[in-house]
Short mmCIF file of C-alpha atoms in Angstrom, two decimals:
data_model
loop_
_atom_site.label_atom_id
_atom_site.label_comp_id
_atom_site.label_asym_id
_atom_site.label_seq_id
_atom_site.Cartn_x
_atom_site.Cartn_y
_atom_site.Cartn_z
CA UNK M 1 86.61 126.62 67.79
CA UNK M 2 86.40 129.64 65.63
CA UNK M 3 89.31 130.31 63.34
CA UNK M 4 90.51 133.62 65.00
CA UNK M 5 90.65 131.99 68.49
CA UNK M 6 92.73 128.63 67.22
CA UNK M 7 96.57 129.37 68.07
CA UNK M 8 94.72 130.98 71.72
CA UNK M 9 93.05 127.80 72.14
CA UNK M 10 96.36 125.76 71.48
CA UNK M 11 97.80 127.94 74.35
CA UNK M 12 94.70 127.56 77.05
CA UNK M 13 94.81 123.42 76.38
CA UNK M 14 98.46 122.85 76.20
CA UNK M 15 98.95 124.94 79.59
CA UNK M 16 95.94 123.32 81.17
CA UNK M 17 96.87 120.03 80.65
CA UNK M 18 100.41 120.76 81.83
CA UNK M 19 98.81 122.26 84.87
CA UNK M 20 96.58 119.13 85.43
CA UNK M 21 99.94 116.64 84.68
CA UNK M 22 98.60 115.64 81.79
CA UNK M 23 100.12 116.90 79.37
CA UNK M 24 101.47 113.39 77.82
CA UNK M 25 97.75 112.85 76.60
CA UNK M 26 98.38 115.72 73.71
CA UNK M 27 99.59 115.32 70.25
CA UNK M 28 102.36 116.74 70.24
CA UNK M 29 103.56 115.83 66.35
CA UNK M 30 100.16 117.69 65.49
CA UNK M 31 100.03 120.62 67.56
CA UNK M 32 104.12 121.36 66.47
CA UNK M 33 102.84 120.96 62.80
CA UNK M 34 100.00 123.65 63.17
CA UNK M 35 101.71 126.57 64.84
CA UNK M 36 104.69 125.99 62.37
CA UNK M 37 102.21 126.61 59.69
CA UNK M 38 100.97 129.85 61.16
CA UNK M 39 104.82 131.37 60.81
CA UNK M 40 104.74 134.35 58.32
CA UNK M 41 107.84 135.22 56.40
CA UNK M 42 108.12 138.30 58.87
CA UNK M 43 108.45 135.87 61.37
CA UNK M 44 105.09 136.88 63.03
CA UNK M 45 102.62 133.87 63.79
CA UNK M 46 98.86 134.09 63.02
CA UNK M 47 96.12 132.76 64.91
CA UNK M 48 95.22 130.01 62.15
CA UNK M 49 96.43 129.48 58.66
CA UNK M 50 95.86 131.89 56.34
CA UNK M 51 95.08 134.37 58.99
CA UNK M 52 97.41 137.79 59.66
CA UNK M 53 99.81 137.74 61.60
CA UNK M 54 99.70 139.55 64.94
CA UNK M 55 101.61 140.19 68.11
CA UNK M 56 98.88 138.54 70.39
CA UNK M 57 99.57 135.05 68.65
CA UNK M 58 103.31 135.73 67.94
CA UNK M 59 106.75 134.88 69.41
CA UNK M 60 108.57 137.07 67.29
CA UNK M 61 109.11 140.03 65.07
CA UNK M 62 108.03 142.95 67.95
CA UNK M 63 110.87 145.33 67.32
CA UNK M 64 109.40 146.76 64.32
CA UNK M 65 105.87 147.66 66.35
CA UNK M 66 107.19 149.23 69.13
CA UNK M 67 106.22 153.32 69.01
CA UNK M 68 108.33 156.57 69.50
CA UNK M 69 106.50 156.76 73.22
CA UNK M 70 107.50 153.44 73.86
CA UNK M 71 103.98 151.92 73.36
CA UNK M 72 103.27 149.01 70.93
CA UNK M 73 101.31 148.72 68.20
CA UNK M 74 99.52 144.64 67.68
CA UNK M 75 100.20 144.75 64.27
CA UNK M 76 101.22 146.94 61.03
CA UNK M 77 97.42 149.08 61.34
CA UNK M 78 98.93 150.54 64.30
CA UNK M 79 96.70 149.99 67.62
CA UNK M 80 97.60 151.18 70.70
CA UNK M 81 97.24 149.31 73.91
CA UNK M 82 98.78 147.83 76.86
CA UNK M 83 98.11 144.54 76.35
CA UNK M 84 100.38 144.75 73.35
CA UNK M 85 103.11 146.19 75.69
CA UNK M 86 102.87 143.00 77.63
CA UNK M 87 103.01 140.56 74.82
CA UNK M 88 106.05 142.13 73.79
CA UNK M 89 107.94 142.24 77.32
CA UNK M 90 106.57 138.82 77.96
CA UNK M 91 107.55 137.40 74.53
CA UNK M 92 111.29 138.65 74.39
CA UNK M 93 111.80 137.84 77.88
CA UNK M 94 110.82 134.13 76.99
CA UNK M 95 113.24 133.90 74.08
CA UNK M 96 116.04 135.95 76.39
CA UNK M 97 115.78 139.80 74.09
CA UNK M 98 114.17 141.64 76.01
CA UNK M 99 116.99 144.53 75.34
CA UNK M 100 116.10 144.28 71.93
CA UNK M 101 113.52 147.01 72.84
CA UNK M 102 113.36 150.39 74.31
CA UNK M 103 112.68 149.47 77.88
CA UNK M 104 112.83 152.70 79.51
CA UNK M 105 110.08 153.92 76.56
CA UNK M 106 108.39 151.35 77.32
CA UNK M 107 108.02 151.49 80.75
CA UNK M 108 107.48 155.08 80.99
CA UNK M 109 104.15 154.44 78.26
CA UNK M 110 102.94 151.96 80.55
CA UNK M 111 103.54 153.73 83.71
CA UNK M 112 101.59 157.09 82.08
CA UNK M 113 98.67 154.72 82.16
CA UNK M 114 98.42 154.45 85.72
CA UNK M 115 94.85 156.00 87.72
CA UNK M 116 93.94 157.64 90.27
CA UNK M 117 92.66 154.86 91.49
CA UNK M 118 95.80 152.51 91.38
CA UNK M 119 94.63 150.71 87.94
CA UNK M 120 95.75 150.89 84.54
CA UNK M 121 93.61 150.95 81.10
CA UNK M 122 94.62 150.05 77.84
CA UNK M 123 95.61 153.49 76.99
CA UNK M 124 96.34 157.28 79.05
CA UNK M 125 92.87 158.30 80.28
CA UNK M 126 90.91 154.97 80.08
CA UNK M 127 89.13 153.34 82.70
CA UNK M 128 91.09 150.85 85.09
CA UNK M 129 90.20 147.17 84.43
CA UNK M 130 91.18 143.94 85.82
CA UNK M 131 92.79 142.50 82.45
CA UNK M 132 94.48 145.63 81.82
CA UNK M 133 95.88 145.70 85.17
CA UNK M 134 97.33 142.37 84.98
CA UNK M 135 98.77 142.99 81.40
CA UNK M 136 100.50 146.58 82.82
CA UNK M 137 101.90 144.72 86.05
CA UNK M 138 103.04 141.86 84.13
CA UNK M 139 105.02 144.05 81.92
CA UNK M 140 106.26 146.07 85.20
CA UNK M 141 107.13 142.25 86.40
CA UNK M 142 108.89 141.61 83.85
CA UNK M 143 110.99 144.61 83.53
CA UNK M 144 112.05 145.21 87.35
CA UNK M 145 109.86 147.88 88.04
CA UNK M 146 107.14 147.13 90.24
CA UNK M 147 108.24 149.07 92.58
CA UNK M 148 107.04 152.38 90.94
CA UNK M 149 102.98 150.58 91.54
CA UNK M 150 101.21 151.90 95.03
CA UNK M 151 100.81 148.03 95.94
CA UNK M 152 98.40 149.21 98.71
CA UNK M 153 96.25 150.91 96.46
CA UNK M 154 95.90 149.06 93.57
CA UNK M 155 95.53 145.80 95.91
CA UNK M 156 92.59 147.55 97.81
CA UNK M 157 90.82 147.76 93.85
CA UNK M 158 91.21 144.66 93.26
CA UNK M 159 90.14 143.44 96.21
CA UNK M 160 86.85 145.42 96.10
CA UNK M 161 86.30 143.05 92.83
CA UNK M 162 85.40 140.50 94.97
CA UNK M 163 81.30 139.50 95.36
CA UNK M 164 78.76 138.21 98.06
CA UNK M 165 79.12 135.46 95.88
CA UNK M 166 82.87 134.96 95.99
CA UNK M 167 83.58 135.72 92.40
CA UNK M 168 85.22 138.36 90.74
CA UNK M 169 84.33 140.74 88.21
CA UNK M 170 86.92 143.30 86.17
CA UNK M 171 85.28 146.08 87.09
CA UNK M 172 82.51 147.88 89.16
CA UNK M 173 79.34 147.01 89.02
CA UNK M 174 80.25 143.64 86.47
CA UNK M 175 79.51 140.61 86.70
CA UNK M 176 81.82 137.72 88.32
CA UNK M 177 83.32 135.92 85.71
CA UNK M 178 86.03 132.59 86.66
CA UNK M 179 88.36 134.44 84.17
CA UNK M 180 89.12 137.00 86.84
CA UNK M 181 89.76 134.61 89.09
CA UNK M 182 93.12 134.32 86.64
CA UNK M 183 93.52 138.66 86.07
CA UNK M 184 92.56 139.68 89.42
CA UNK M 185 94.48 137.07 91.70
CA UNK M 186 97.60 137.25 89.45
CA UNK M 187 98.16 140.82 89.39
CA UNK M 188 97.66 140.05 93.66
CA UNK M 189 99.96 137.42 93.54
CA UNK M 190 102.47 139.87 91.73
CA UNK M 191 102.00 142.56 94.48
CA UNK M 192 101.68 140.52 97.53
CA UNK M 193 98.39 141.08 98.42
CA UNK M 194 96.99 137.67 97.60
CA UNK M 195 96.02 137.17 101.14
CA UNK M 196 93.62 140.30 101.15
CA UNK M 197 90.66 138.70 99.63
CA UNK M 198 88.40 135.88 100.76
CA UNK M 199 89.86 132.79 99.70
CA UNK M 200 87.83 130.37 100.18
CA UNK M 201 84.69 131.53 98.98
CA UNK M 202 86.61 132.39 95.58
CA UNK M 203 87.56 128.43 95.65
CA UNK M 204 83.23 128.19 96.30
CA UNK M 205 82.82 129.91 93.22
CA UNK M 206 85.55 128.81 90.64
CA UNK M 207 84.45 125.25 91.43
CA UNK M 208 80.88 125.65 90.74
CA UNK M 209 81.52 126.86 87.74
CA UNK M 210 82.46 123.39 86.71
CA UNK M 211 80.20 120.93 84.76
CA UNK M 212 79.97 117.76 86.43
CA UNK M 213 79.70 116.58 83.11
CA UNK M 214 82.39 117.09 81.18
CA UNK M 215 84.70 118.63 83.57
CA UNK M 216 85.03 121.88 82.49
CA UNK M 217 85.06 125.57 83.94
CA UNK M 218 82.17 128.36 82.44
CA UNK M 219 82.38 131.82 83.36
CA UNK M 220 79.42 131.12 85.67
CA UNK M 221 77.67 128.52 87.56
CA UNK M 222 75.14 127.05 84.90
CA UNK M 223 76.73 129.02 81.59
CA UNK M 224 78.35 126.61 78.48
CA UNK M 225 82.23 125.81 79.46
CA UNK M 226 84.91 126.69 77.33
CA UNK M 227 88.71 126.09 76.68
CA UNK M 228 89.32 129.79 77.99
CA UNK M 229 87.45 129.68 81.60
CA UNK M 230 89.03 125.86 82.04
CA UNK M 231 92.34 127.09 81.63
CA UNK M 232 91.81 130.55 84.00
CA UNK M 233 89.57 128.50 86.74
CA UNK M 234 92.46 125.89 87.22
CA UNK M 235 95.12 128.56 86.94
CA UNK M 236 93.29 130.09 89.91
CA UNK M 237 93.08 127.75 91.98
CA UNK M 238 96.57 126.63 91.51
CA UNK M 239 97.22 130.38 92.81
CA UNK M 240 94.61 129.43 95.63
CA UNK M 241 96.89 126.32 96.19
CA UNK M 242 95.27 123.25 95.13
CA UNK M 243 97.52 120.58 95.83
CA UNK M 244 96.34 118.56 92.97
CA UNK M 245 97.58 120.90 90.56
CA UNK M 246 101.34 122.18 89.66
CA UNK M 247 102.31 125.68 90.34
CA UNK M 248 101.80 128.24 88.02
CA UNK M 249 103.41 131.63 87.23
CA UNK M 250 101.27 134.60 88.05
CA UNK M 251 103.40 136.65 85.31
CA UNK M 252 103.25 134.47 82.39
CA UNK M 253 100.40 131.86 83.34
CA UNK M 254 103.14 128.97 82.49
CA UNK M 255 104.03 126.11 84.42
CA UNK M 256 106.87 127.63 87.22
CA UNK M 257 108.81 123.70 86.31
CA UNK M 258 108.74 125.35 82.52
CA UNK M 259 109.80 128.90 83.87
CA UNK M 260 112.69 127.55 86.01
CA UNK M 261 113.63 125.32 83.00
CA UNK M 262 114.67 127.90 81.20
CA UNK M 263 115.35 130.05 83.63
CA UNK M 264 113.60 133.25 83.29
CA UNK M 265 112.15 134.30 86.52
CA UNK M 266 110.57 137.97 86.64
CA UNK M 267 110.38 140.12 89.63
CA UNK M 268 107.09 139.84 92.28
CA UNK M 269 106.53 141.76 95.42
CA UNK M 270 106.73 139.38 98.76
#
């Protein structure tokens, strides 16, 4: 796996595995050793050694990047995006800070990133798309404030993501890829809407994406599978309900056992 992806990759196996009860098959010793020696001095966590820290791959150290409009940069050049918003919420709420941060600022950023269509984008004025959606109601999870989404509308876009051929794509006239079978079904999860789009022919899809082979997920029937469509095609279809796997959280993609363990629950619409 490429360098820039490696503390990601960590992240999509561990929670996987967990998913699949098998998580006693990793090493653990190993896995402890490597993120330890992606921790920075500014307590920020890099995505393999050597590399920069940033807030996608960090746990820590997001005061600092959080803007005058509440946004969040990812790291000290100073992007802008709402993705970053969510790894911040996410991350404090995790370690129990989340009033270490402006959260009225930073709901308000998030919120003036809302379409016309229901959506978000990763900044004011950009297009709505399924992972940005899912990273701006996360965040509004997260922080009590779904209730300021049109559930109704936004479900209805993300419902028109669905294909004759049962997949989903992130936005019109896309592909379907089994990683929006994560983005898309979460954020419906997270507004009650779940039930709006065809379930079964979503299950069709996700699990013939699969390689007979070597078990894993692509992001299409036929395509090379990955760590990163294994992880969002189980996650799916633990949101679908497969029996055979554990519940998982459509906020923070975790294990709900690992959620309730230490007890951080965030807000989602019944």
């Amino acid at each position: 796996m490429s360098e820039y992806l490696r503390m990601s990759g960590v992240y999509w196996g561990l929670t996987v595995m967990d998913l699949m009860g098998q998580l006693h098959r990793m090493n653990k010793d190993e896995i402890l050793a490597f993120i330890k020696s992606c921790q920075h001095e500014c307590g920020g966590i890099s995505a393999s050694i050597g590399h920069d820290p940033h807030l996608l791959y960090t746990l820590s150290a997001v005061q600092s990047l959080q803007k005058e409009d509440g946004s969040f940069a990812g790291d000290k050049w100073g992007e802008i995006d709402t993705r970053f918003s969510f790894c911040a919420a996410a991350t404090l709420a995790l370690l129990g800070k989340l009033d270490a941060i402006d959260v009225g600022k930073a709901v308000e950023f998030v919120l003036s990133c809302m379409n016309f269509d229901g959506g978000f984008g990763c900044r004011p004025g950009s297009e709505s798309h399924a992972g940005q959606i899912y990273c701006c109601t996360g965040f509004l999870a997260i922080t009590d404030q779904l209730h300021q989404i049109n559930v109704d509308l936004l479900g209805w876009w993300l419902c028109e993501r669905q294909l004759p051929s049962g997949g989903l794509n992130g936005r019109p006239e896309k592909l379907p890829d089994v990683c929006y079978s994560w983005w898309v079904l979460a954020s419906l999860k997270m507004i009650g809407r779940l039930h709006w789009i065809d379930r079964e022919k979503l299950r069709c899809f996700i699990l013939a994406c699969q390689d007979e082979e070597t078990g894993g997920f692509a992001d299409r029937p036929g395509d090379m599978v990955d760590p990163f469509h294994t992880l969002f095609g189980i996650a799916g279809l633990s949101l679908l309900g497969e029996e055979q796997i554990k519940a998982v959280n459509p906020v923070f993609c975790m294990p709900e056992d690992v959620l309730q363990r230490i007890n951080v629950q965030p807000e989602l619409v019944s």
